[in-house]
Amino acid sequence: MTSAPTLQPRFLPSRTELGLVAVGFSGGQCKDGVDAAPMALIEAGLITQLTSELDFNVHYDGQVHSYADLRPEHDPPHRGMKNPRAVSAATQALSAQVYAHAKEGRFVLTLGGDHSIAIGSVSGVQKAVRERCGRDVALVWVDAHADINTPESSGSGNIHGMPVAFLTGLAREEDKSMFGWLEEEGKVNLRKIVYIGLRDVDRGEKKILREHGIRAFSMHDIDRHGIGKVMDMALGWIGSDTPIHLSFDVDALDPMWAPSTGTPVRGGLTLREGDFIAECVHETGNLVALDLVEVNPSLEITGAQETVRAGNSIIRCALGDTLL
Ligand SMILES: [Mn+2]
């Protein structure tokens, strides 16, 4: 699908300036190794591809941020959440980093890390976009999971299953050390979220999606309509005049293509469908930020390189790489 961008130039993301934030953070879930993803993606040639093939000027501080210095010594569960203070502190710091790039008008690429980091990346982008052009971002969430559990509906207590709940205000916490720092100007409207690729959604999450009328395209929808029609519908819901933040969990892809991830679920997207989603979002001309999360190079020996390659391919497609 190609649609001419109708945003005013000042709304548009930069075609040349890109802020890269590498987040080696794994505290939103229980498996080690997802913190090694940014370095694996970079070592596979990501920055070279962004600069020499896609002509971006990359602003990168050269560090993989683990936020270990922000991790409190004592971090007992709160409302069932595991590592709540560590995840809160890390995402708060990330939010400020992402905001600093976005307010300069740069496209922001955030490499995770587990998906809890989207609390930081999305809120930072949203705040900057609102300040720059008075608009809300639309959030395209490509994932096997809806990640919209509240602390109370979550069975695991892992915060990487909750970022959308915090970002939309469905989950709230007054305590500044546990997401109370998340201000209204960083939050996302439930009507501006579109899910693609869902296939492992908890009962409580299904209820939340239904009750709030959240737009979601599951693998069932993709099987029925094909990915082309689904992208037309998904982007049609957002409209052609809205800045878009794409948060791409590599577990949206079928484990055949991306096995090295913490919570793989069979029956997912092909590699080509994943790339196609990224290409379609790029073609809108309205993409302002991208997260690529949940690559865990330590979980598989043979599948790790394949998963890293898949991640880099999605990033390139979202940033304008084309087949021809
Ligand atoms: Mn996710």
GROMACS .gro file of C-alpha atoms and ligand atoms in nm:
model
  325
    1MET     CA    1   0.000   0.000   0.000
    2THR     CA    2   0.132   0.343  -0.085
    3SER     CA    3  -0.029   0.653   0.045
    4ALA     CA    4   0.108   1.000   0.004
    5PRO     CA    5   0.194   1.153   0.340
    6THR     CA    6  -0.040   1.435   0.423
    7LEU     CA    7   0.135   1.555   0.738
    8GLN     CA    8   0.284   1.901   0.738
    9PRO     CA    9   0.661   1.882   0.688
   10ARG     CA   10   0.724   1.975   1.051
   11PHE     CA   11   0.530   1.662   1.158
   12LEU     CA   12   0.744   1.433   0.951
   13PRO     CA   13   1.036   1.234   1.087
   14SER     CA   14   1.376   1.310   0.950
   15ARG     CA   15   1.479   1.118   0.642
   16THR     CA   16   1.845   1.151   0.731
   17GLU     CA   17   1.892   1.191   1.106
   18LEU     CA   18   1.852   0.881   1.320
   19GLY     CA   19   1.893   0.850   1.697
   20LEU     CA   20   1.990   0.498   1.805
   21VAL     CA   21   1.948   0.381   2.163
   22ALA     CA   22   2.086   0.038   2.252
   23VAL     CA   23   1.912  -0.108   2.555
   24GLY     CA   24   2.066  -0.417   2.709
   25PHE     CA   25   1.792  -0.465   2.962
   26SER     CA   26   1.628  -0.793   3.060
   27GLY     CA   27   1.453  -0.711   3.391
   28GLY     CA   28   1.102  -0.725   3.244
   29GLN     CA   29   1.122  -1.104   3.223
   30CYS     CA   30   1.320  -1.391   3.370
   31LYS     CA   31   1.558  -1.518   3.102
   32ASP     CA   32   1.914  -1.392   3.072
   33GLY     CA   33   2.054  -1.310   2.730
   34VAL     CA   34   1.805  -1.064   2.580
   35ASP     CA   35   2.039  -0.790   2.705
   36ALA     CA   36   2.299  -0.913   2.452
   37ALA     CA   37   2.071  -0.841   2.155
   38PRO     CA   38   2.173  -0.482   2.073
   39MET     CA   39   2.540  -0.579   2.042
   40ALA     CA   40   2.451  -0.884   1.832
   41LEU     CA   41   2.239  -0.669   1.597
   42ILE     CA   42   2.515  -0.410   1.570
   43GLU     CA   43   2.788  -0.669   1.520
   44ALA     CA   44   2.582  -0.818   1.237
   45GLY     CA   45   2.633  -0.489   1.054
   46LEU     CA   46   2.329  -0.280   1.145
   47ILE     CA   47   2.497   0.060   1.176
   48THR     CA   48   2.695   0.012   0.856
   49GLN     CA   49   2.374  -0.074   0.675
   50LEU     CA   50   2.197   0.230   0.815
   51THR     CA   51   2.475   0.466   0.719
   52SER     CA   52   2.613   0.333   0.391
   53GLU     CA   53   2.307   0.165   0.240
   54LEU     CA   54   2.020   0.374   0.374
   55ASP     CA   55   2.210   0.704   0.401
   56PHE     CA   56   2.123   0.785   0.760
   57ASN     CA   57   2.335   1.002   0.980
   58VAL     CA   58   2.335   0.787   1.296
   59HIS     CA   59   2.348   0.955   1.637
   60TYR     CA   60   2.463   0.684   1.877
   61ASP     CA   61   2.647   0.721   2.207
   62GLY     CA   62   2.833   0.395   2.147
   63GLN     CA   63   2.696   0.233   2.461
   64VAL     CA   64   2.466  -0.053   2.539
   65HIS     CA   65   2.263   0.071   2.835
   66SER     CA   66   2.183  -0.185   3.101
   67TYR     CA   67   2.089   0.074   3.366
   68ALA     CA   68   2.256  -0.152   3.624
   69ASP     CA   69   2.350   0.157   3.826
   70LEU     CA   70   1.981   0.240   3.865
   71ARG     CA   71   1.891  -0.104   3.993
   72PRO     CA   72   1.791  -0.086   4.361
   73GLU     CA   73   1.943  -0.331   4.605
   74HIS     CA   74   1.603  -0.421   4.741
   75ASP     CA   75   1.330  -0.467   4.482
   76PRO     CA   76   1.059  -0.695   4.618
   77PRO     CA   77   0.746  -0.763   4.412
   78HIS     CA   78   0.473  -0.501   4.418
   79ARG     CA   79   0.117  -0.587   4.308
   80GLY     CA   80   0.275  -0.909   4.181
   81MET     CA   81   0.518  -0.728   3.950
   82LYS     CA   82   0.872  -0.864   3.943
   83ASN     CA   83   1.162  -0.612   3.960
   84PRO     CA   84   0.917  -0.319   3.955
   85ARG     CA   85   1.165  -0.052   4.070
   86ALA     CA   86   1.442  -0.170   3.836
   87VAL     CA   87   1.212  -0.174   3.532
   88SER     CA   88   1.062   0.160   3.628
   89ALA     CA   89   1.403   0.326   3.670
   90ALA     CA   90   1.540   0.181   3.346
   91THR     CA   91   1.237   0.281   3.139
   92GLN     CA   92   1.232   0.629   3.294
   93ALA     CA   93   1.594   0.682   3.193
   94LEU     CA   94   1.528   0.543   2.846
   95SER     CA   95   1.224   0.768   2.805
   96ALA     CA   96   1.447   1.072   2.859
   97GLN     CA   97   1.709   0.945   2.610
   98VAL     CA   98   1.448   0.876   2.343
   99TYR     CA   99   1.279   1.210   2.407
  100ALA     CA  100   1.611   1.390   2.358
  101HIS     CA  101   1.651   1.236   2.011
  102ALA     CA  102   1.286   1.282   1.910
  103LYS     CA  103   1.271   1.646   2.013
  104GLU     CA  104   1.556   1.713   1.770
  105GLY     CA  105   1.330   1.568   1.499
  106ARG     CA  106   1.535   1.252   1.463
  107PHE     CA  107   1.387   0.916   1.380
  108VAL     CA  108   1.436   0.707   1.696
  109LEU     CA  109   1.548   0.344   1.675
  110THR     CA  110   1.548   0.157   2.006
  111LEU     CA  111   1.709  -0.185   2.024
  112GLY     CA  112   1.594  -0.405   2.312
  113GLY     CA  113   1.606  -0.565   2.547
  114ASP     CA  114   1.279  -0.717   2.651
  115HIS     CA  115   0.949  -0.550   2.560
  116SER     CA  116   0.913  -0.370   2.895
  117ILE     CA  117   1.146  -0.108   2.746
  118ALA     CA  118   0.863   0.018   2.524
  119ILE     CA  119   0.730   0.196   2.834
  120GLY     CA  120   1.034   0.421   2.795
  121SER     CA  121   1.063   0.443   2.417
  122VAL     CA  122   0.696   0.506   2.339
  123SER     CA  123   0.647   0.760   2.620
  124GLY     CA  124   0.961   0.950   2.512
  125VAL     CA  125   0.848   0.966   2.150
  126GLN     CA  126   0.490   1.058   2.241
  127LYS     CA  127   0.599   1.346   2.461
  128ALA     CA  128   0.830   1.487   2.193
  129VAL     CA  129   0.576   1.449   1.912
  130ARG     CA  130   0.311   1.626   2.119
  131GLU     CA  131   0.548   1.913   2.188
  132ARG     CA  132   0.663   1.941   1.828
  133CYS     CA  133   0.329   1.920   1.653
  134GLY     CA  134   0.050   1.885   1.909
  135ARG     CA  135  -0.045   1.542   1.785
  136ASP     CA  136  -0.073   1.194   1.933
  137VAL     CA  137   0.130   0.907   1.795
  138ALA     CA  138  -0.038   0.591   1.678
  139LEU     CA  139   0.120   0.273   1.814
  140VAL     CA  140   0.154  -0.029   1.586
  141TRP     CA  141   0.235  -0.327   1.809
  142VAL     CA  142   0.355  -0.633   1.618
  143ASP     CA  143   0.373  -0.926   1.857
  144ALA     CA  144   0.252  -1.278   1.934
  145HIS     CA  145   0.135  -1.135   2.267
  146ALA     CA  146  -0.079  -0.834   2.351
  147ASP     CA  147   0.145  -0.720   2.641
  148ILE     CA  148  -0.158  -0.544   2.791
  149ASN     CA  149  -0.185  -0.725   3.123
  150THR     CA  150  -0.232  -0.514   3.431
  151PRO     CA  151  -0.033  -0.619   3.737
  152GLU     CA  152  -0.354  -0.780   3.863
  153SER     CA  153  -0.443  -0.970   3.544
  154SER     CA  154  -0.089  -1.096   3.487
  155GLY     CA  155  -0.021  -1.457   3.574
  156SER     CA  156   0.358  -1.426   3.565
  157GLY     CA  157   0.426  -1.083   3.712
  158ASN     CA  158   0.673  -1.021   3.428
  159ILE     CA  159   0.650  -0.656   3.327
  160HIS     CA  160   0.731  -0.730   2.960
  161GLY     CA  161   0.368  -0.850   2.947
  162MET     CA  162   0.238  -0.514   3.076
  163PRO     CA  163   0.389  -0.223   2.879
  164VAL     CA  164   0.072  -0.140   2.683
  165ALA     CA  165  -0.132  -0.132   3.004
  166PHE     CA  166   0.104   0.125   3.158
  167LEU     CA  167   0.137   0.326   2.836
  168THR     CA  168  -0.239   0.362   2.801
  169GLY     CA  169  -0.310   0.427   3.168
  170LEU     CA  170  -0.505   0.101   3.208
  171ALA     CA  171  -0.247   0.021   3.475
  172ARG     CA  172  -0.157   0.304   3.708
  173GLU     CA  173   0.074   0.349   4.000
  174GLU     CA  174   0.118   0.664   4.206
  175ASP     CA  175   0.462   0.575   4.338
  176LYS     CA  176   0.720   0.761   4.128
  177SER     CA  177   0.968   0.476   4.172
  178MET     CA  178   0.717   0.236   4.014
  179PHE     CA  179   0.593   0.401   3.693
  180GLY     CA  180   0.434   0.697   3.875
  181TRP     CA  181   0.682   0.909   3.672
  182LEU     CA  182   0.482   0.826   3.357
  183GLU     CA  183   0.301   1.152   3.283
  184GLU     CA  184  -0.016   1.198   3.083
  185GLU     CA  185   0.176   1.359   2.794
  186GLY     CA  186   0.370   1.036   2.746
  187LYS     CA  187   0.066   0.812   2.734
  188VAL     CA  188  -0.106   0.663   2.430
  189ASN     CA  189  -0.474   0.671   2.335
  190LEU     CA  190  -0.634   0.324   2.328
  191ARG     CA  191  -0.805   0.418   1.998
  192LYS     CA  192  -0.466   0.475   1.841
  193ILE     CA  193  -0.326   0.128   1.899
  194VAL     CA  194  -0.324  -0.144   1.637
  195TYR     CA  195  -0.200  -0.495   1.705
  196ILE     CA  196  -0.075  -0.730   1.434
  197GLY     CA  197   0.021  -1.096   1.469
  198LEU     CA  198  -0.146  -1.186   1.799
  199ARG     CA  199  -0.184  -1.554   1.880
  200ASP     CA  200  -0.111  -1.604   2.251
  201VAL     CA  201  -0.342  -1.370   2.440
  202ASP     CA  202  -0.435  -1.429   2.805
  203ARG     CA  203  -0.800  -1.447   2.909
  204GLY     CA  204  -0.775  -1.125   3.105
  205GLU     CA  205  -0.614  -0.955   2.806
  206LYS     CA  206  -0.891  -1.070   2.571
  207LYS     CA  207  -1.138  -0.908   2.807
  208ILE     CA  208  -0.938  -0.584   2.809
  209LEU     CA  209  -0.914  -0.580   2.427
  210ARG     CA  210  -1.289  -0.641   2.390
  211GLU     CA  211  -1.403  -0.397   2.657
  212HIS     CA  212  -1.198  -0.111   2.513
  213GLY     CA  213  -1.264  -0.191   2.146
  214ILE     CA  214  -0.891  -0.208   2.075
  215ARG     CA  215  -0.809  -0.278   1.709
  216ALA     CA  216  -0.627  -0.609   1.680
  217PHE     CA  217  -0.539  -0.833   1.388
  218SER     CA  218  -0.457  -1.184   1.500
  219MET     CA  219  -0.292  -1.460   1.297
  220HIS     CA  220  -0.648  -1.573   1.223
  221ASP     CA  221  -0.714  -1.243   1.047
  222ILE     CA  222  -0.388  -1.271   0.855
  223ASP     CA  223  -0.478  -1.625   0.746
  224ARG     CA  224  -0.823  -1.513   0.638
  225HIS     CA  225  -0.742  -1.190   0.458
  226GLY     CA  226  -0.372  -1.211   0.378
  227ILE     CA  227  -0.114  -0.972   0.512
  228GLY     CA  228  -0.175  -0.717   0.234
  229LYS     CA  229  -0.540  -0.665   0.326
  230VAL     CA  230  -0.460  -0.667   0.697
  231MET     CA  231  -0.205  -0.388   0.651
  232ASP     CA  232  -0.457  -0.185   0.451
  233MET     CA  233  -0.708  -0.223   0.734
  234ALA     CA  234  -0.453  -0.157   1.010
  235LEU     CA  235  -0.315   0.157   0.848
  236GLY     CA  236  -0.664   0.265   0.746
  237TRP     CA  237  -0.763   0.259   1.113
  238ILE     CA  238  -0.472   0.488   1.197
  239GLY     CA  239  -0.535   0.726   0.907
  240SER     CA  240  -0.282   0.899   0.687
  241ASP     CA  241  -0.223   1.205   0.906
  242THR     CA  242  -0.081   1.049   1.223
  243PRO     CA  243   0.281   0.995   1.330
  244ILE     CA  244   0.344   0.625   1.390
  245HIS     CA  245   0.558   0.441   1.646
  246LEU     CA  246   0.620   0.079   1.543
  247SER     CA  247   0.703  -0.157   1.829
  248PHE     CA  248   0.813  -0.488   1.680
  249ASP     CA  249   0.858  -0.793   1.900
  250VAL     CA  250   1.062  -1.052   1.709
  251ASP     CA  251   0.839  -1.324   1.859
  252ALA     CA  252   0.568  -1.209   1.617
  253LEU     CA  253   0.765  -1.412   1.363
  254ASP     CA  254   0.719  -1.786   1.363
  255PRO     CA  255   0.990  -1.970   1.561
  256MET     CA  256   1.091  -2.124   1.231
  257TRP     CA  257   1.232  -1.782   1.135
  258ALA     CA  258   1.310  -1.635   1.476
  259PRO     CA  259   1.368  -1.914   1.729
  260SER     CA  260   1.595  -1.721   1.967
  261THR     CA  261   1.337  -1.535   2.170
  262GLY     CA  262   1.211  -1.570   2.527
  263THR     CA  263   0.849  -1.667   2.461
  264PRO     CA  264   0.825  -1.827   2.115
  265VAL     CA  265   0.478  -1.925   1.990
  266ARG     CA  266   0.415  -2.144   1.688
  267GLY     CA  267   0.189  -2.034   1.405
  268GLY     CA  268   0.342  -1.692   1.352
  269LEU     CA  269   0.439  -1.459   1.071
  270THR     CA  270   0.680  -1.565   0.800
  271LEU     CA  271   0.997  -1.363   0.767
  272ARG     CA  272   0.856  -1.211   0.450
  273GLU     CA  273   0.531  -1.110   0.622
  274GLY     CA  274   0.732  -0.942   0.897
  275ASP     CA  275   0.935  -0.748   0.642
  276PHE     CA  276   0.616  -0.660   0.454
  277ILE     CA  277   0.458  -0.508   0.766
  278ALA     CA  278   0.768  -0.294   0.816
  279GLU     CA  279   0.770  -0.192   0.447
  280CYS     CA  280   0.403  -0.090   0.458
  281VAL     CA  281   0.451   0.120   0.769
  282HIS     CA  282   0.753   0.287   0.610
  283GLU     CA  283   0.552   0.362   0.294
  284THR     CA  284   0.306   0.574   0.493
  285GLY     CA  285   0.583   0.829   0.531
  286ASN     CA  286   0.465   0.880   0.890
  287LEU     CA  287   0.689   0.644   1.085
  288VAL     CA  288   0.876   0.838   1.354
  289ALA     CA  289   1.015   0.560   1.574
  290LEU     CA  290   1.085   0.187   1.583
  291ASP     CA  291   1.156  -0.062   1.863
  292LEU     CA  292   1.301  -0.403   1.786
  293VAL     CA  293   1.281  -0.622   2.095
  294GLU     CA  294   1.307  -0.970   2.244
  295VAL     CA  295   1.592  -1.107   2.032
  296ASN     CA  296   1.775  -1.338   2.272
  297PRO     CA  297   2.094  -1.466   2.110
  298SER     CA  298   2.177  -1.698   2.402
  299LEU     CA  299   1.872  -1.923   2.379
  300GLU     CA  300   1.964  -2.108   2.062
  301ILE     CA  301   2.297  -2.184   1.911
  302THR     CA  302   2.202  -2.238   1.550
  303GLY     CA  303   1.896  -2.012   1.558
  304ALA     CA  304   2.064  -1.709   1.711
  305GLN     CA  305   2.223  -1.576   1.393
  306GLU     CA  306   1.903  -1.638   1.202
  307THR     CA  307   1.702  -1.442   1.458
  308VAL     CA  308   1.951  -1.155   1.455
  309ARG     CA  309   1.938  -1.148   1.076
  310ALA     CA  310   1.558  -1.141   1.085
  311GLY     CA  311   1.566  -0.851   1.332
  312ASN     CA  312   1.804  -0.649   1.118
  313SER     CA  313   1.596  -0.720   0.809
  314ILE     CA  314   1.283  -0.582   0.977
  315ILE     CA  315   1.473  -0.270   1.084
  316ARG     CA  316   1.603  -0.210   0.731
  317CYS     CA  317   1.256  -0.254   0.580
  318ALA     CA  318   1.102  -0.012   0.830
  319LEU     CA  319   1.371   0.240   0.739
  320GLY     CA  320   1.312   0.230   0.367
  321ASP     CA  321   1.502  -0.063   0.223
  322THR     CA  322   1.314  -0.203  -0.077
  323LEU     CA  323   1.338  -0.519  -0.282
  324LEU     CA  324   1.378  -0.326  -0.606
  325MN      MN  325   0.607  -0.820   2.330
   0.00000   0.00000   0.00000
